[in-house]
Amino acid sequence: MSEAIAFSRPFFGEAEAEAAAAVVRSGWVVGGPRLAEFEQRLAAFCGVEHAVGVSSWTTGAFLVLHIWGIGPGDEVIVPSLTFIATVNVIRHVGAIPVFAEIDPDTFNIDPADAARRITTRTRVIMPVDQLGLPSDIDAIGGLARRHGLRVLDDAACAFGSRNQGRPVGGLADATVFSLHARKIVTTGEGGMITTDDSSLAERLRRLRHQGMSLSDYARHGQRPTQFESYPEIGYNHRITDIQAAIGLAQLNRLDDILERRRAVAARYQAHLAGHPVLIPPHVPAGLAHNWQSYQVRLREHTGWSRNEMMDRLFEMGIPTRRGVMAAHLEPPYRHEAPSLPLTESTAALTLQLPIHPGITAEQQDRVLRALDRVAAQIASA
Ligand SMILES: Cc1ncc(COP(=O)(O)O)c(C=O)c1O
């Protein structure tokens, strides 16, 4: 019997296991040299001055908004078509999410719609590089500059992607990546903030560690002994050196990870071009996609629901996920949300196909055959 197809799976090898074990053996498992190295490598990769590791995307984005002083009464423009974490952090700081429409071809925020939603209370625009495809950050950045707003790039899924050759991570006032298991580079859980703003980076380092003025790493081995102070109230949003060591091993294989994902996506794209039932994702010129996810849209004329399609594929042994959710339809946000027809139809009609660096050609063949069988069933219905 052929092996079950995983929808998503981290691409780990012995190097990650060995790197984690080495940190455990060293005894310095948090706030140590591996974290410093991981941060330096990530900052260099993104072409920015600073990278600050945290426990997740969510805690990282929260800290950025908090340090920027975003709070009650302030508005943050955000697409609704996103994982709900993007919106939740706005509420965590007490601010108001203002939902913007997406471009249904790219699944990313529509800058023209974002512009229409700016008010005197708007402070931040938060584009999302959805599924790894960079958003139109130049248009969003221009808009923000004209209105005196900041840009926080939700690049949870977009590590390794590029916009006109420039790596995501250096294209906004601050960018936050996720290192969760479904992401391109994973440490199980974790997050990384990149920025050129030195004072932001300094406060991020402090606030992730209870407001401590001088980190354990900076104090280590100092003579005379240095003592820290706690000038402001902070949090525990730290990432461990075990995670950082795994992240470093993942960075060593980043090119391979991206290449394998690109190859899987290219096969899907070729097979689905002109497909009678599914519309493959569109990648605008100048954008390099990391293919964190592969999301397709069901054509509207089929008479089938997306869920029916997912059930049929499941029966054929093909795991799928629904497309990106519409956060404004969930109970915490429903009462304050406008109608967003493009977001709602996209959330209803999209599904994601298996993609990860370890998927074999034989497994992908099975996915492609199943898609064709479903198309034939629809045609004969
Ligand atoms: C677009 C987006 N933003 C934020 C997050 C939250 O990331 P984390 O789980 O690291 O907090 C995710 C996670 O899937 C995401 O896809």
mmCIF file of C-alpha atoms and ligand atoms in Angstrom:
data_model
loop_
_atom_site.group_PDB
_atom_site.id
_atom_site.type_symbol
_atom_site.label_atom_id
_atom_site.label_comp_id
_atom_site.label_asym_id
_atom_site.label_seq_id
_atom_site.Cartn_x
_atom_site.Cartn_y
_atom_site.Cartn_z
ATOM 1 C CA MET A 1 0.000 0.000 0.000
ATOM 2 C CA SER A 2 1.334 3.447 -0.853
ATOM 3 C CA GLU A 3 2.256 5.808 1.955
ATOM 4 C CA ALA A 4 -0.353 8.303 3.157
ATOM 5 C CA ILE A 5 0.128 11.805 1.787
ATOM 6 C CA ALA A 6 0.869 14.471 4.406
ATOM 7 C CA PHE A 7 -0.830 17.805 3.806
ATOM 8 C CA SER A 8 2.153 19.622 5.303
ATOM 9 C CA ARG A 9 5.260 18.439 7.061
ATOM 10 C CA PRO A 10 8.432 20.089 8.427
ATOM 11 C CA PHE A 11 11.548 19.295 6.396
ATOM 12 C CA PHE A 12 13.871 18.125 9.151
ATOM 13 C CA GLY A 13 16.918 15.879 9.057
ATOM 14 C CA GLU A 14 19.618 14.723 11.411
ATOM 15 C CA ALA A 15 21.157 18.220 11.386
ATOM 16 C CA GLU A 16 18.149 19.675 13.247
ATOM 17 C CA ALA A 17 18.112 16.797 15.760
ATOM 18 C CA GLU A 18 21.858 17.127 16.318
ATOM 19 C CA ALA A 19 21.686 20.925 16.662
ATOM 20 C CA ALA A 20 18.943 20.666 19.291
ATOM 21 C CA ALA A 21 20.862 17.941 21.140
ATOM 22 C CA ALA A 22 24.046 20.032 21.150
ATOM 23 C CA VAL A 23 22.230 22.896 22.873
ATOM 24 C CA VAL A 24 20.756 20.522 25.426
ATOM 25 C CA ARG A 25 24.227 19.090 26.116
ATOM 26 C CA SER A 26 25.680 22.609 26.452
ATOM 27 C CA GLY A 27 23.185 23.493 29.188
ATOM 28 C CA TRP A 28 22.632 27.012 27.762
ATOM 29 C CA VAL A 29 19.105 26.535 26.498
ATOM 30 C CA VAL A 30 17.672 30.051 26.506
ATOM 31 C CA GLY A 31 18.974 33.575 25.844
ATOM 32 C CA GLY A 32 22.302 32.210 24.668
ATOM 33 C CA PRO A 33 24.699 32.113 21.713
ATOM 34 C CA ARG A 34 22.494 30.121 19.324
ATOM 35 C CA LEU A 35 19.754 32.729 19.565
ATOM 36 C CA ALA A 36 22.235 35.549 18.905
ATOM 37 C CA GLU A 37 23.550 33.685 15.856
ATOM 38 C CA PHE A 38 20.072 32.871 14.545
ATOM 39 C CA GLU A 39 19.064 36.524 14.849
ATOM 40 C CA GLN A 40 22.203 37.698 13.032
ATOM 41 C CA ARG A 41 21.705 35.220 10.190
ATOM 42 C CA LEU A 42 18.072 36.180 9.788
ATOM 43 C CA ALA A 43 18.795 39.905 9.799
ATOM 44 C CA ALA A 44 21.525 39.432 7.182
ATOM 45 C CA PHE A 45 19.220 37.311 5.019
ATOM 46 C CA CYS A 46 16.537 40.003 5.097
ATOM 47 C CA GLY A 47 19.056 42.835 4.610
ATOM 48 C CA VAL A 48 18.054 44.616 7.820
ATOM 49 C CA GLU A 49 19.857 45.834 10.916
ATOM 50 C CA HIS A 50 17.941 43.802 13.482
ATOM 51 C CA ALA A 51 16.127 40.525 13.967
ATOM 52 C CA VAL A 52 14.559 39.753 17.333
ATOM 53 C CA GLY A 53 13.400 36.241 18.178
ATOM 54 C CA VAL A 54 10.164 35.734 20.108
ATOM 55 C CA SER A 55 7.879 32.871 21.085
ATOM 56 C CA SER A 56 5.471 33.236 18.131
ATOM 57 C CA TRP A 57 4.273 35.567 15.399
ATOM 58 C CA THR A 58 1.420 36.534 17.693
ATOM 59 C CA THR A 59 3.611 37.641 20.610
ATOM 60 C CA GLY A 60 5.984 39.429 18.213
ATOM 61 C CA ALA A 61 3.263 41.416 16.452
ATOM 62 C CA PHE A 62 1.691 42.233 19.807
ATOM 63 C CA LEU A 63 4.993 43.668 21.058
ATOM 64 C CA VAL A 64 5.463 45.801 17.930
ATOM 65 C CA LEU A 65 1.975 47.316 18.202
ATOM 66 C CA HIS A 66 2.416 47.826 21.949
ATOM 67 C CA ILE A 67 5.790 49.578 21.497
ATOM 68 C CA TRP A 68 4.335 51.785 18.775
ATOM 69 C CA GLY A 69 1.791 52.881 21.363
ATOM 70 C CA ILE A 70 -1.218 51.508 19.521
ATOM 71 C CA GLY A 71 -4.159 51.205 21.895
ATOM 72 C CA PRO A 72 -7.817 51.984 22.574
ATOM 73 C CA GLY A 73 -9.400 54.231 19.953
ATOM 74 C CA ASP A 74 -6.691 53.568 17.380
ATOM 75 C CA GLU A 75 -7.539 51.833 14.101
ATOM 76 C CA VAL A 76 -5.422 49.284 12.293
ATOM 77 C CA ILE A 77 -6.293 48.422 8.692
ATOM 78 C CA VAL A 78 -6.020 44.700 8.052
ATOM 79 C CA PRO A 79 -7.388 42.228 5.516
ATOM 80 C CA SER A 80 -10.088 39.932 6.869
ATOM 81 C CA LEU A 81 -8.860 37.092 4.646
ATOM 82 C CA THR A 82 -6.187 35.936 7.060
ATOM 83 C CA PHE A 83 -5.561 33.588 9.916
ATOM 84 C CA ILE A 84 -7.391 35.130 12.851
ATOM 85 C CA ALA A 85 -4.114 35.759 14.766
ATOM 86 C CA THR A 86 -3.496 38.802 12.527
ATOM 87 C CA VAL A 87 -6.694 40.385 13.796
ATOM 88 C CA ASN A 88 -6.525 39.118 17.375
ATOM 89 C CA VAL A 89 -3.278 40.996 18.101
ATOM 90 C CA ILE A 90 -4.985 44.273 17.224
ATOM 91 C CA ARG A 91 -7.540 43.481 19.911
ATOM 92 C CA HIS A 92 -4.798 42.341 22.313
ATOM 93 C CA VAL A 93 -3.514 45.936 22.414
ATOM 94 C CA GLY A 94 -7.070 47.276 22.683
ATOM 95 C CA ALA A 95 -7.201 48.808 19.189
ATOM 96 C CA ILE A 96 -9.859 48.456 16.489
ATOM 97 C CA PRO A 97 -9.360 46.228 13.427
ATOM 98 C CA VAL A 98 -10.677 47.890 10.274
ATOM 99 C CA PHE A 99 -11.172 45.232 7.627
ATOM 100 C CA ALA A 100 -10.099 45.832 4.040
ATOM 101 C CA GLU A 101 -10.908 43.866 0.919
ATOM 102 C CA ILE A 102 -8.484 41.683 -0.956
ATOM 103 C CA ASP A 103 -7.519 41.254 -4.554
ATOM 104 C CA PRO A 104 -9.132 37.844 -5.221
ATOM 105 C CA ASP A 105 -6.377 36.959 -7.721
ATOM 106 C CA THR A 106 -3.533 37.255 -5.199
ATOM 107 C CA PHE A 107 -5.496 36.796 -1.910
ATOM 108 C CA ASN A 108 -3.663 39.896 -0.624
ATOM 109 C CA ILE A 109 -4.941 43.255 0.645
ATOM 110 C CA ASP A 110 -6.210 45.649 -2.030
ATOM 111 C CA PRO A 111 -4.296 48.936 -1.483
ATOM 112 C CA ALA A 112 -7.091 50.997 -3.099
ATOM 113 C CA ASP A 113 -9.641 49.555 -0.693
ATOM 114 C CA ALA A 114 -7.250 50.073 2.232
ATOM 115 C CA ALA A 115 -6.942 53.743 1.186
ATOM 116 C CA ARG A 116 -10.723 54.160 1.316
ATOM 117 C CA ARG A 117 -10.780 52.916 4.909
ATOM 118 C CA ILE A 118 -8.275 55.435 6.324
ATOM 119 C CA THR A 119 -9.751 57.766 8.957
ATOM 120 C CA THR A 120 -8.271 60.268 11.392
ATOM 121 C CA ARG A 121 -7.916 57.388 13.868
ATOM 122 C CA THR A 122 -5.907 55.093 11.594
ATOM 123 C CA ARG A 123 -2.398 54.453 12.910
ATOM 124 C CA VAL A 124 -1.148 51.298 11.208
ATOM 125 C CA ILE A 125 -1.683 49.289 8.029
ATOM 126 C CA MET A 126 -1.039 45.592 8.401
ATOM 127 C CA PRO A 127 -0.727 43.854 5.023
ATOM 128 C CA VAL A 128 -0.458 40.060 5.059
ATOM 129 C CA ASP A 129 1.810 38.216 2.614
ATOM 130 C CA GLN A 130 -0.820 35.574 2.359
ATOM 131 C CA LEU A 131 0.315 31.965 1.893
ATOM 132 C CA GLY A 132 3.811 33.306 1.194
ATOM 133 C CA LEU A 133 2.970 35.635 -1.721
ATOM 134 C CA PRO A 134 4.305 39.164 -1.021
ATOM 135 C CA SER A 135 1.630 41.838 -0.786
ATOM 136 C CA ASP A 136 1.810 45.081 -2.778
ATOM 137 C CA ILE A 137 4.068 46.620 -0.158
ATOM 138 C CA ASP A 138 5.163 49.551 -2.331
ATOM 139 C CA ALA A 139 1.574 50.734 -2.752
ATOM 140 C CA ILE A 140 0.872 50.174 0.958
ATOM 141 C CA GLY A 141 4.114 51.919 1.957
ATOM 142 C CA GLY A 142 3.292 54.917 -0.268
ATOM 143 C CA LEU A 143 -0.177 55.148 1.230
ATOM 144 C CA ALA A 144 1.231 54.943 4.759
ATOM 145 C CA ARG A 145 3.793 57.677 4.084
ATOM 146 C CA ARG A 146 1.155 60.016 2.634
ATOM 147 C CA HIS A 147 -0.990 59.589 5.761
ATOM 148 C CA GLY A 148 1.742 59.367 8.408
ATOM 149 C CA LEU A 149 0.981 55.708 9.232
ATOM 150 C CA ARG A 150 3.226 52.795 10.085
ATOM 151 C CA VAL A 151 3.338 49.481 8.249
ATOM 152 C CA LEU A 152 3.565 46.160 10.049
ATOM 153 C CA ASP A 153 4.088 43.390 7.506
ATOM 154 C CA ASP A 154 2.482 40.096 8.522
ATOM 155 C CA ALA A 155 5.003 37.830 6.842
ATOM 156 C CA ALA A 156 4.097 34.852 9.035
ATOM 157 C CA CYS A 157 4.125 32.651 5.922
ATOM 158 C CA ALA A 158 6.515 34.613 3.704
ATOM 159 C CA PHE A 159 10.062 33.877 4.791
ATOM 160 C CA GLY A 160 12.226 33.452 1.686
ATOM 161 C CA SER A 161 9.785 35.234 -0.647
ATOM 162 C CA ARG A 162 10.912 38.219 -2.679
ATOM 163 C CA ASN A 163 9.325 41.337 -4.094
ATOM 164 C CA GLN A 164 11.152 42.739 -7.171
ATOM 165 C CA GLY A 165 14.221 40.853 -5.956
ATOM 166 C CA ARG A 166 14.075 42.301 -2.443
ATOM 167 C CA PRO A 167 13.642 39.818 0.412
ATOM 168 C CA VAL A 168 10.498 40.087 2.486
ATOM 169 C CA GLY A 169 11.599 41.244 5.925
ATOM 170 C CA GLY A 170 13.067 44.597 4.959
ATOM 171 C CA LEU A 171 10.130 46.223 3.190
ATOM 172 C CA ALA A 172 8.104 47.666 6.076
ATOM 173 C CA ASP A 173 8.688 49.520 9.344
ATOM 174 C CA ALA A 174 8.609 46.106 11.006
ATOM 175 C CA THR A 175 8.025 42.612 9.654
ATOM 176 C CA VAL A 176 7.021 39.596 11.696
ATOM 177 C CA PHE A 177 7.651 35.994 10.618
ATOM 178 C CA SER A 178 6.210 32.849 12.166
ATOM 179 C CA LEU A 179 8.394 29.804 12.795
ATOM 180 C CA HIS A 180 5.431 27.507 13.430
ATOM 181 C CA ALA A 181 5.531 23.942 12.088
ATOM 182 C CA ARG A 182 3.720 24.776 8.843
ATOM 183 C CA LYS A 183 6.116 27.562 7.923
ATOM 184 C CA ILE A 184 9.071 27.557 5.514
ATOM 185 C CA VAL A 185 11.678 27.598 8.266
ATOM 186 C CA THR A 186 10.312 26.084 11.436
ATOM 187 C CA THR A 187 11.390 25.726 15.011
ATOM 188 C CA GLY A 188 8.104 24.085 16.075
ATOM 189 C CA GLU A 189 6.766 27.349 17.468
ATOM 190 C CA GLY A 190 8.466 30.731 17.346
ATOM 191 C CA GLY A 191 8.529 34.124 15.693
ATOM 192 C CA MET A 192 11.034 36.670 14.411
ATOM 193 C CA ILE A 193 10.713 40.426 14.030
ATOM 194 C CA THR A 194 12.922 42.217 11.504
ATOM 195 C CA THR A 195 13.454 45.976 11.362
ATOM 196 C CA ASP A 196 15.974 48.722 10.690
ATOM 197 C CA ASP A 197 14.693 50.675 13.676
ATOM 198 C CA SER A 198 17.297 50.311 16.443
ATOM 199 C CA SER A 199 15.156 51.733 19.216
ATOM 200 C CA LEU A 200 12.291 49.388 18.299
ATOM 201 C CA ALA A 201 14.688 46.418 18.337
ATOM 202 C CA GLU A 202 16.089 47.425 21.710
ATOM 203 C CA ARG A 203 12.659 47.674 23.275
ATOM 204 C CA LEU A 204 11.567 44.401 21.702
ATOM 205 C CA ARG A 205 14.536 42.658 23.327
ATOM 206 C CA ARG A 206 13.648 44.209 26.647
ATOM 207 C CA LEU A 207 9.932 43.586 26.572
ATOM 208 C CA ARG A 208 10.206 39.964 25.488
ATOM 209 C CA HIS A 209 12.100 39.433 28.756
ATOM 210 C CA GLN A 210 10.054 41.180 31.492
ATOM 211 C CA GLY A 211 11.463 44.637 30.655
ATOM 212 C CA MET A 212 15.004 43.661 31.642
ATOM 213 C CA SER A 213 17.501 46.409 30.751
ATOM 214 C CA LEU A 214 20.499 44.118 30.169
ATOM 215 C CA SER A 215 20.036 40.612 28.801
ATOM 216 C CA ASP A 216 21.495 37.497 30.408
ATOM 217 C CA TYR A 217 23.645 37.119 27.310
ATOM 218 C CA ALA A 218 25.061 40.654 27.614
ATOM 219 C CA ARG A 219 25.760 40.156 31.336
ATOM 220 C CA HIS A 220 27.319 36.727 30.934
ATOM 221 C CA GLY A 221 30.950 36.691 32.102
ATOM 222 C CA GLN A 222 31.089 40.476 32.706
ATOM 223 C CA ARG A 223 33.542 41.804 35.308
ATOM 224 C CA PRO A 224 32.817 43.724 37.372
ATOM 225 C CA THR A 225 29.450 42.024 37.729
ATOM 226 C CA GLN A 226 26.713 43.921 35.930
ATOM 227 C CA PHE A 227 23.197 44.179 37.301
ATOM 228 C CA GLU A 228 20.063 44.614 35.265
ATOM 229 C CA SER A 229 17.134 46.899 36.019
ATOM 230 C CA TYR A 230 13.503 46.759 34.909
ATOM 231 C CA PRO A 231 12.570 50.218 33.617
ATOM 232 C CA GLU A 232 9.220 49.094 32.164
ATOM 233 C CA ILE A 233 6.725 46.289 32.469
ATOM 234 C CA GLY A 234 7.533 43.441 30.107
ATOM 235 C CA TYR A 235 6.388 39.948 29.207
ATOM 236 C CA ASN A 236 7.751 36.470 28.790
ATOM 237 C CA HIS A 237 7.733 36.171 25.000
ATOM 238 C CA ARG A 238 11.101 34.456 24.704
ATOM 239 C CA ILE A 239 12.206 31.797 22.235
ATOM 240 C CA THR A 240 14.700 29.149 23.362
ATOM 241 C CA ASP A 241 18.193 28.401 22.084
ATOM 242 C CA ILE A 242 17.000 24.872 21.307
ATOM 243 C CA GLN A 243 14.552 26.416 18.836
ATOM 244 C CA ALA A 244 17.195 28.817 17.516
ATOM 245 C CA ALA A 245 19.606 25.937 16.884
ATOM 246 C CA ILE A 246 16.924 24.097 14.909
ATOM 247 C CA GLY A 247 16.274 27.343 13.022
ATOM 248 C CA LEU A 248 19.951 27.656 12.116
ATOM 249 C CA ALA A 249 19.952 24.115 10.720
ATOM 250 C CA GLN A 250 16.797 24.990 8.767
ATOM 251 C CA LEU A 251 18.470 28.099 7.311
ATOM 252 C CA ASN A 252 21.293 25.889 6.036
ATOM 253 C CA ARG A 253 18.775 24.017 3.914
ATOM 254 C CA LEU A 254 16.642 27.003 2.921
ATOM 255 C CA ASP A 255 17.651 26.934 -0.750
ATOM 256 C CA ASP A 256 16.736 23.265 -0.969
ATOM 257 C CA ILE A 257 13.428 23.836 0.858
ATOM 258 C CA LEU A 258 12.475 26.654 -1.523
ATOM 259 C CA GLU A 259 13.578 24.733 -4.611
ATOM 260 C CA ARG A 260 11.554 21.661 -3.669
ATOM 261 C CA ARG A 261 8.463 23.737 -2.923
ATOM 262 C CA ARG A 262 8.835 25.582 -6.221
ATOM 263 C CA ALA A 263 9.049 22.277 -8.084
ATOM 264 C CA VAL A 264 5.871 20.951 -6.446
ATOM 265 C CA ALA A 265 4.048 24.218 -7.169
ATOM 266 C CA ALA A 266 5.263 24.276 -10.776
ATOM 267 C CA ARG A 267 3.766 20.810 -11.368
ATOM 268 C CA TYR A 268 0.444 21.903 -9.900
ATOM 269 C CA GLN A 269 0.496 25.098 -11.958
ATOM 270 C CA ALA A 270 1.199 23.219 -15.189
ATOM 271 C CA HIS A 271 -1.464 20.599 -14.506
ATOM 272 C CA LEU A 272 -4.141 23.069 -13.474
ATOM 273 C CA ALA A 273 -3.621 25.624 -16.252
ATOM 274 C CA GLY A 274 -7.007 25.811 -17.988
ATOM 275 C CA HIS A 275 -8.482 23.197 -15.629
ATOM 276 C CA PRO A 276 -12.300 22.969 -15.996
ATOM 277 C CA VAL A 277 -12.986 22.979 -12.249
ATOM 278 C CA LEU A 278 -10.113 24.646 -10.409
ATOM 279 C CA ILE A 279 -8.362 27.982 -10.867
ATOM 280 C CA PRO A 280 -4.659 27.817 -9.949
ATOM 281 C CA PRO A 281 -3.088 30.688 -7.977
ATOM 282 C CA HIS A 282 -1.836 33.746 -9.830
ATOM 283 C CA VAL A 283 1.671 35.081 -9.181
ATOM 284 C CA PRO A 284 2.124 38.653 -10.462
ATOM 285 C CA ALA A 285 5.353 39.459 -12.318
ATOM 286 C CA GLY A 286 8.222 40.465 -10.057
ATOM 287 C CA LEU A 287 7.084 38.412 -7.060
ATOM 288 C CA ALA A 288 8.980 35.296 -5.974
ATOM 289 C CA HIS A 289 6.609 32.985 -4.088
ATOM 290 C CA ASN A 290 7.935 30.627 -1.419
ATOM 291 C CA TRP A 291 4.853 28.394 -1.836
ATOM 292 C CA GLN A 292 4.205 28.024 1.864
ATOM 293 C CA SER A 293 0.723 26.876 0.794
ATOM 294 C CA TYR A 294 -0.890 26.060 -2.523
ATOM 295 C CA GLN A 295 -4.421 27.416 -2.680
ATOM 296 C CA VAL A 296 -6.835 26.913 -5.569
ATOM 297 C CA ARG A 297 -10.261 28.314 -6.251
ATOM 298 C CA LEU A 298 -13.257 26.297 -7.302
ATOM 299 C CA ARG A 299 -14.891 27.670 -10.435
ATOM 300 C CA GLU A 300 -18.365 28.949 -9.660
ATOM 301 C CA HIS A 301 -20.279 27.113 -12.385
ATOM 302 C CA THR A 302 -19.575 23.580 -11.091
ATOM 303 C CA GLY A 303 -22.624 23.313 -8.860
ATOM 304 C CA TRP A 304 -20.409 21.732 -6.193
ATOM 305 C CA SER A 305 -19.506 23.306 -2.915
ATOM 306 C CA ARG A 306 -15.891 23.574 -1.866
ATOM 307 C CA ASN A 307 -16.640 21.309 1.121
ATOM 308 C CA GLU A 308 -18.093 18.626 -1.171
ATOM 309 C CA MET A 309 -14.925 18.816 -3.223
ATOM 310 C CA MET A 310 -12.769 18.424 -0.107
ATOM 311 C CA ASP A 311 -14.857 15.424 1.029
ATOM 312 C CA ARG A 312 -14.479 13.686 -2.342
ATOM 313 C CA LEU A 313 -10.726 14.250 -2.320
ATOM 314 C CA PHE A 314 -10.530 12.972 1.251
ATOM 315 C CA GLU A 315 -12.325 9.781 0.198
ATOM 316 C CA MET A 316 -9.587 9.330 -2.419
ATOM 317 C CA GLY A 317 -6.875 9.690 0.227
ATOM 318 C CA ILE A 318 -5.996 13.303 -0.564
ATOM 319 C CA PRO A 319 -5.766 15.610 2.467
ATOM 320 C CA THR A 320 -6.779 19.212 1.833
ATOM 321 C CA ARG A 321 -7.602 22.247 3.953
ATOM 322 C CA ARG A 322 -10.164 24.939 3.401
ATOM 323 C CA GLY A 323 -8.764 28.182 1.993
ATOM 324 C CA VAL A 324 -7.776 31.081 4.202
ATOM 325 C CA MET A 325 -10.598 32.069 6.541
ATOM 326 C CA ALA A 326 -12.539 35.342 6.596
ATOM 327 C CA ALA A 327 -11.805 36.572 10.121
ATOM 328 C CA HIS A 328 -14.663 39.108 10.080
ATOM 329 C CA LEU A 329 -17.221 36.283 9.953
ATOM 330 C CA GLU A 330 -16.086 34.812 13.273
ATOM 331 C CA PRO A 331 -18.113 35.639 16.421
ATOM 332 C CA PRO A 332 -15.640 38.102 18.041
ATOM 333 C CA TYR A 333 -15.642 40.326 14.936
ATOM 334 C CA ARG A 334 -18.968 39.682 13.220
ATOM 335 C CA HIS A 335 -20.909 42.465 14.922
ATOM 336 C CA GLU A 336 -18.490 45.231 13.861
ATOM 337 C CA ALA A 337 -17.636 44.014 10.380
ATOM 338 C CA PRO A 338 -18.687 45.507 7.058
ATOM 339 C CA SER A 339 -19.764 43.294 4.190
ATOM 340 C CA LEU A 340 -16.700 42.135 2.250
ATOM 341 C CA PRO A 341 -18.043 40.247 -0.770
ATOM 342 C CA LEU A 342 -14.673 39.454 -2.395
ATOM 343 C CA THR A 343 -13.262 38.139 0.871
ATOM 344 C CA GLU A 344 -16.393 36.108 1.599
ATOM 345 C CA SER A 345 -16.581 34.455 -1.832
ATOM 346 C CA THR A 346 -12.845 33.713 -1.758
ATOM 347 C CA ALA A 347 -13.061 32.127 1.687
ATOM 348 C CA ALA A 348 -16.022 30.023 0.543
ATOM 349 C CA LEU A 349 -14.566 28.781 -2.746
ATOM 350 C CA THR A 350 -10.918 28.075 -1.984
ATOM 351 C CA LEU A 351 -9.090 24.988 -0.792
ATOM 352 C CA GLN A 352 -5.455 24.107 -0.262
ATOM 353 C CA LEU A 353 -3.659 21.109 -1.730
ATOM 354 C CA PRO A 354 -0.788 19.196 -0.103
ATOM 355 C CA ILE A 355 2.569 20.911 -0.466
ATOM 356 C CA HIS A 356 5.816 20.419 1.437
ATOM 357 C CA PRO A 357 9.428 19.768 0.492
ATOM 358 C CA GLY A 358 9.219 16.032 1.177
ATOM 359 C CA ILE A 359 6.203 15.202 -1.002
ATOM 360 C CA THR A 360 7.239 12.657 -3.635
ATOM 361 C CA ALA A 361 6.461 12.777 -7.348
ATOM 362 C CA GLU A 362 4.384 9.606 -6.920
ATOM 363 C CA GLN A 363 2.343 11.227 -4.154
ATOM 364 C CA GLN A 364 1.789 14.339 -6.224
ATOM 365 C CA ASP A 365 0.713 12.129 -9.142
ATOM 366 C CA ARG A 366 -1.962 10.705 -6.856
ATOM 367 C CA VAL A 367 -3.174 14.213 -6.030
ATOM 368 C CA LEU A 368 -3.292 15.179 -9.710
ATOM 369 C CA ARG A 369 -5.166 11.991 -10.680
ATOM 370 C CA ALA A 370 -7.686 12.587 -7.893
ATOM 371 C CA LEU A 371 -8.261 16.152 -9.101
ATOM 372 C CA ASP A 372 -8.930 14.849 -12.601
ATOM 373 C CA ARG A 373 -11.332 12.219 -11.309
ATOM 374 C CA VAL A 374 -13.259 14.837 -9.361
ATOM 375 C CA ALA A 375 -13.370 17.035 -12.466
ATOM 376 C CA ALA A 376 -14.733 14.089 -14.465
ATOM 377 C CA GLN A 377 -17.395 13.420 -11.806
ATOM 378 C CA ILE A 378 -18.458 17.057 -11.952
ATOM 379 C CA ALA A 379 -18.585 16.991 -15.748
ATOM 380 C CA SER A 380 -20.784 13.851 -15.764
ATOM 381 C CA ALA A 381 -23.095 14.988 -12.934
HETATM 382 C C1 LIG B 1 -1.011 35.074 8.188
HETATM 383 C C2 LIG B 1 -0.682 34.582 9.576
HETATM 384 N N1 LIG B 1 -0.485 35.476 10.558
HETATM 385 C C3 LIG B 1 -0.181 35.080 11.799
HETATM 386 C C4 LIG B 1 -0.058 33.740 12.133
HETATM 387 C C5 LIG B 1 0.219 33.355 13.555
HETATM 388 O O1 LIG B 1 1.505 32.798 13.722
HETATM 389 P P1 LIG B 1 1.933 32.135 15.116
HETATM 390 O O2 LIG B 1 1.204 30.827 15.214
HETATM 391 O O3 LIG B 1 3.417 31.960 15.013
HETATM 392 O O4 LIG B 1 1.543 33.077 16.210
HETATM 393 C C6 LIG B 1 -0.230 32.774 11.141
HETATM 394 C C7 LIG B 1 -0.079 31.355 11.480
HETATM 395 O O5 LIG B 1 -0.458 30.483 10.760
HETATM 396 C C8 LIG B 1 -0.559 33.205 9.829
HETATM 397 O O6 LIG B 1 -0.770 32.314 8.841
#
